[in-house]
C-alpha atoms as one frame of an Amber mdcrd trajectory, in Angstrom:
protein
 103.497 116.048 143.949 101.004 114.317 142.496  96.963 114.627 142.163  94.776
 114.382 144.671  91.631 112.219 144.279  89.538 114.839 143.278  91.927 115.864
 140.487  93.186 118.952 142.079  97.096 119.997 143.901  97.858 118.205 147.476
  99.057 120.465 150.152 102.280 119.407 149.908 105.054 122.374 150.357 106.700
 123.191 147.310 109.161 126.283 146.339 107.949 129.403 145.668 106.850 130.458
 141.767 106.483 126.557 141.079 103.009 127.047 140.263 103.217 130.675 138.580
 105.028 129.510 136.085 103.780 128.848 132.483 106.120 126.673 130.900 108.862
 127.526 128.069 107.547 125.178 125.644 104.188 125.913 126.637 104.694 129.570
 125.509 107.322 128.964 122.469 103.860 127.138 121.383 101.438 129.644 121.713
 103.770 132.015 120.335 104.172 129.508 116.797 100.127 129.235 117.031  99.688
 133.405 117.404 101.653 133.470 114.576  99.892 130.965 112.143  96.689 131.727
 113.308  97.783 135.203 111.654  98.346 133.761 108.845  95.806 131.445 108.174
  92.625 134.032 109.349  94.647 136.173 106.598  93.216 133.904 104.286  90.107
 132.958 105.721  89.197 136.726 105.891  89.443 136.770 102.027  88.546 133.845
 100.955  84.605 134.254 100.544  85.281 137.491  98.723  88.190 136.212  96.794
  85.991 133.124  95.170  82.214 134.092  95.209  83.041 137.801  93.700  86.542
 136.759  92.315  86.015 133.966  90.470  82.675 133.909  90.342  82.090 130.475
  92.460  78.453 129.685  93.815  77.423 129.946  97.408  76.396 126.311  97.179
  80.014 125.480  96.001  81.921 127.601  97.899  80.176 125.970 101.139  80.251
 122.430  99.536  84.581 122.875  99.375  84.827 124.390 102.665  82.685 121.835
 104.213  84.167 119.100 102.969  87.481 119.905 103.708  86.686 120.887 107.283
  84.880 117.534 107.700  88.159 115.862 106.482  90.259 117.570 109.215  88.475
 115.705 111.658  89.462 112.218 110.654  93.312 113.599 109.740  93.625 114.364
 113.533  93.807 110.665 113.939  96.337 110.036 111.694  98.461 113.222 112.720
  98.092 111.735 116.881  99.017 108.559 115.633 102.442 108.941 114.064 103.113
 111.405 116.863 103.391 108.471 119.384 105.330 106.807 117.490 108.908 107.302
 119.322 107.363 110.350 120.369 108.388 112.485 117.280 105.294 114.784 118.277
 107.196 117.788 117.124 108.016 116.516 114.035 104.820 115.809 112.994 103.105
 119.258 114.095 105.952 120.671 112.182 104.974 118.810 109.123 101.199 119.995
 109.142 102.259 123.560 110.357 104.525 123.535 106.977 102.112 122.371 104.933
  99.490 125.007 105.899 101.993 127.143 105.056 102.655 126.056 102.025  98.830
 125.863 101.534  99.086 130.082 101.339 101.793 129.144  97.786  99.246 126.850
  96.788  96.690 129.239  96.565  99.218 132.074  95.224 100.388 129.801  92.174
  96.692 128.644  91.441  95.698 131.954  89.376  92.125 130.670  89.742  92.230
 127.788  88.560  89.713 126.101  90.645  91.377 122.130  90.994  94.479 124.028
  92.037  92.273 125.921  94.855  90.608 123.102  95.876  94.125 121.517  96.084
  95.615 124.298  98.083  92.158 124.395 100.502  92.596 120.710 100.868  96.136
 121.010 102.106  96.035 123.656 105.039  92.936 121.923 105.855  94.905 118.637
 106.313  98.131 120.596 107.541  95.739 121.640 110.705  94.158 118.378 111.107
  98.234 116.862 111.544  99.166 118.798 113.449  96.757 119.793 116.439  97.079
 116.196 118.506 100.547 116.154 118.645 100.324 119.867 119.916  98.023 119.491
 122.337 100.164 116.308 123.590 103.338 118.539 123.549 101.662 121.419 125.665
 100.126 118.621 128.396 103.987 117.086 128.420 105.275 120.492 129.628 104.419
 121.032 132.859 103.140 119.346 136.039  99.932 118.612 135.326  97.962 120.591
 138.267  98.441 123.512 135.620  97.407 121.899 132.868  94.373 124.373 132.329
  96.351 127.496 132.893  99.034 125.658 129.882  96.453 125.477 127.982  94.807
 128.621 128.596  97.660 130.625 127.982  98.407 128.630 124.142  94.430 129.058
 123.424  95.040 133.210 124.584  97.818 133.473 122.730  96.008 131.869 119.415
  92.869 133.631 119.569  95.112 136.910 119.321  96.572 135.900 115.995  93.151
 134.641 114.992  91.986 138.648 116.277  94.790 140.079 114.129  94.653 138.009
 111.106  91.648 139.446 109.446  93.232 143.400 110.157  96.514 142.267 108.764
  94.323 141.000 105.805  92.267 144.179 104.881  95.579 146.184 105.890  97.352
 144.705 102.691  94.230 145.054 100.560  93.915 148.629 101.276  97.791 149.248
 101.068  97.870 147.212  97.518  94.337 148.280  95.965  92.566 144.996  96.619
  95.399 142.669  95.401  94.514 139.010  96.612  97.420 137.864  95.619  99.466
 140.333  97.751  97.396 138.737 100.807  98.329 134.940  99.424 102.215 136.230
  99.215 101.931 138.027 103.102 100.076 134.678 104.007 102.858 132.475 103.151
 105.657 134.675 104.272 104.087 134.771 108.008 103.350 130.914 107.709 107.253
 129.437 107.649 108.051 132.241 109.973 105.666 130.292 112.648 107.155 126.978
 111.278 111.070 128.611 112.189 109.725 129.275 115.800 108.683 125.445 116.366
 111.704 124.584 114.802 114.058 126.895 117.043 112.319 127.673 120.096 110.232
 124.036 120.204 111.754 121.268 122.316 111.485 118.088 120.970 110.657 116.062
 124.199 109.479 118.669 126.860 108.957 118.143 130.204 109.578 114.943 132.410
 107.368 112.651 130.396 109.825 110.033 127.954 108.911 108.791 124.317 108.500
 105.353 124.112 111.252 103.080 124.706 112.213 101.766 120.713 110.367  98.840
 119.364 107.504  99.431 122.008 103.837 100.020 120.376 102.446 102.934 121.416
  98.796 102.166 122.859  95.954 101.876 119.906  93.219 104.546 120.621  94.436
 104.511 125.098  90.994 106.780 125.315  88.250 103.772 124.494  90.613 101.266
 126.479  90.135 103.045 129.627  86.389 103.451 131.183  86.637 106.493 132.764
  88.135 108.154 129.944  85.037 106.769 127.672  82.902 108.672 129.809  84.514
 111.973 128.518  84.516 111.285 124.887  80.844 110.185 125.139  80.095 113.089
 127.349  82.227 115.638 124.806  80.909 114.092 122.071  76.757 114.481 123.401
  77.710 117.670 123.777  79.003 118.391 120.802  75.782 116.996 118.787  73.713
 119.792 120.450  76.423 122.709 119.495  74.728 124.465 116.316  77.728 126.431
 115.116  78.627 129.715 115.551  77.542 131.404 112.076  73.853 129.853 112.962
  73.803 132.294 116.237  75.544 135.061 113.879  72.730 135.191 111.325  70.022
 134.552 114.381  71.799 137.914 115.988  72.278 139.481 112.288  68.082 138.381
 111.667  66.363 139.457 114.701  67.858 143.084 114.397  68.172 143.111 110.500
  71.598 144.214 110.535  73.645 144.893 107.102  75.111 141.525 105.958  78.739
 143.361 106.445  78.384 143.427 110.192  78.298 139.668 110.034  82.345 139.569
 109.409  82.604 142.317 112.572  80.806 139.443 115.058  83.162 136.759 115.388
  85.605 139.454 116.726  82.758 139.939 119.570  83.304 136.390 120.768  87.115
 135.642 119.866  87.929 139.184 122.261  85.755 137.423 124.981  87.570 133.745
 124.783  91.233 135.704 124.545  90.146 137.668 127.679  89.082 134.842 129.690
  91.057 131.479 128.417  93.960 132.702 131.065  91.288 133.111 134.201  89.335
 130.581 132.570  91.723 127.507 132.562  93.321 128.302 135.974  89.676 128.226
 137.818  89.407 124.571 136.215  93.094 123.594 138.162  91.443 125.011 140.871
  87.331 124.017 141.360  88.057 120.813 139.145  88.236 120.946 135.138  84.707
 118.662 134.886  82.611 121.367 136.597  84.229 124.241 134.217  83.360 121.851
 131.280  80.205 121.745 132.421  79.501 125.906 133.515  80.888 126.703 129.602
  77.887 124.384 127.704  75.853 125.886 130.351  77.220 129.531 128.598  75.956
 128.173 125.750  72.683 127.614 126.978  72.002 131.031 128.469  72.572 131.631
 124.255  70.061 129.730 123.066  67.664 131.374 126.275  68.835 134.873 124.963
  67.626 134.041 121.436  64.747 132.582 122.035  63.570 136.337 123.663  63.135
 139.672 121.707  66.685 140.393 120.511  67.685 143.852 121.210  71.120 145.402
 121.225  71.837 144.412 124.603  71.256 140.817 123.103  74.049 141.058 121.003
  76.555 141.822 123.977  75.508 139.059 126.151  74.922 135.833 123.116  78.578
 137.603 122.116  79.892 137.660 125.698  78.245 133.922 126.346  79.732 132.177
 123.219  83.498 133.410 124.321  82.796 132.131 128.116  81.742 128.639 126.596
  84.913 128.377 124.314  87.791 129.693 127.435  85.616 127.213 129.758  85.973
 124.674 127.487  88.427 124.516 124.282  92.029 124.091 126.683  89.667 122.372
 129.432  88.747 119.055 128.242  91.974 118.737 127.353  93.705 119.539 130.194
  90.786 117.226 131.915  91.719 113.885 129.524  95.833 113.838 129.032  97.139
 113.761 132.522  95.211 110.505 132.344  96.789 109.495 129.333  99.687 107.634
 128.719 102.713 109.728 127.233 103.549 106.896 124.388  99.476 107.134 123.437
  99.004 111.148 124.488  98.563 112.681 120.365  96.982 109.508 119.730  93.996
 110.006 123.173  93.540 113.080 122.373  92.787 113.134 119.066  90.171 110.530
 119.301  88.068 113.199 121.817  89.228 116.242 118.868  87.727 113.851 115.860
  84.899 112.911 118.687  84.308 115.963 119.557  84.556 117.899 116.069  82.641
 115.210 114.130  79.332 114.769 116.531  79.655 119.249 116.262  79.486 118.744
 112.487  76.372 116.402 112.525  74.759 119.487 114.908  75.542 122.319 112.367
  73.892 120.419 109.947  70.808 118.698 112.016  70.110 122.162 112.879  70.056
 123.875 109.271  67.755 120.552 108.448  65.615 121.615 111.283  65.668 125.647
 110.269  64.617 124.691 106.510  61.751 122.551 107.592  60.111 123.848 110.881
  61.862 128.021 110.972  64.100 129.461 112.740  62.670 129.458 116.195  61.360
 125.984 116.397  64.692 125.067 115.220  66.343 126.953 118.321  63.889 125.220
 120.584  64.834 122.598 119.580  68.482 123.126 119.904  68.165 124.577 123.349
  66.115 121.725 124.965  68.686 119.239 123.201  71.546 121.049 124.846  69.330
 121.093 128.528  69.072 117.257 128.222  72.561 116.446 126.569  74.047 118.554
 130.205  72.021 117.022 132.736  73.408 113.609 131.126  76.874 114.869 130.615
  76.843 115.806 134.504  76.054 112.195 134.694  78.103 110.241 132.449  81.160
 112.504 133.710  83.194 110.632 136.009  82.885 112.948 139.633  86.910 112.545
 139.685  89.378 112.850 137.048  90.176 109.412 135.706  93.911 108.691 137.584
  97.154 109.601 135.686  97.815 105.899 134.538 101.736 105.939 136.129 103.970
 108.051 137.781 105.247 109.296 134.117 102.063 110.651 133.489 101.447 112.343
 136.395 105.296 113.884 137.407 106.437 114.268 140.911 107.017 118.208 141.036
 110.577 118.528 143.095
């Protein structure tokens, strides 16, 4: 069965259970991401404490290191996507990224407090994340029929978020058991990250699904997203919306200031949004498959606009619940849905590179959006800056609804949109 013109499955008969079964490769990749996120979030949870309180770095120094490496991650995704598309080596490139991130925890352990060693370890972690993201998403998109990609990405993101929730809990458990020994956290994180690599090697097939890699001697297309007009519109819309996304940390700070909460609660706020994301990732993916991924993607940004609107009103306890719920809905309806929207229209031989372009464009736009909001907050104050962000997002949402193609881009060939027997 092929996708209909509106991006939904046609009505041709199929065996019972075909749509309900999540591909084994997706579950395996979800398990890898779950374990890897436990490892990475263990470090993320304690790193500010370790660097600022333990080693005496100033918040400005820590912010510079973190921001610089996060920005570099977006650009490395292009390299990872390009490398993965050569002869279909998605698993190898993704595995290299996972291994590099795992080894970075060992680098933190061996750095011994040296700033240069810590910077090198952080750079390795961010590079590993950038390299693996596009090949991993390409593997997910190649593991099942195009009409169920929203559900597949939803399952993967739900498992990934489970790891993100368990990581900080594991870190604090290790700190409690070892009397605040940060080295113990880094050692356990390294072992857990290495387990994720072993799971990838053992259980993720090299070329899942019906799509085959490019024949030997045939180069994958360069930047396939930019060669197709409909895909370019998806890229433009996602970048425009990304540029009006101000960043989760700012939303949490606004909640903290609005209720005059103690700073210690700042670390708990992301858990609320992540819990909502975890609960809704799979249902949102399934709804996107049925009603249209374009609609779900726009709806998700509408939920983010609702969070901005709540923060413009007087902040009270229900505001915290509402903002965290809307933020979780935003991620559930946009994160994997964007990949599911574009992936079927990308040729298998250039899919990782195409997804990398989308991810990089969105990440850089969000980086600019966060920097712009920070500058507006500094110059105008938090309330005028939030008004400006809300108006900008409303305008971007209206523009994106016109830029995004009314129907998803058609698959380029039969191998990119395989028939289900």
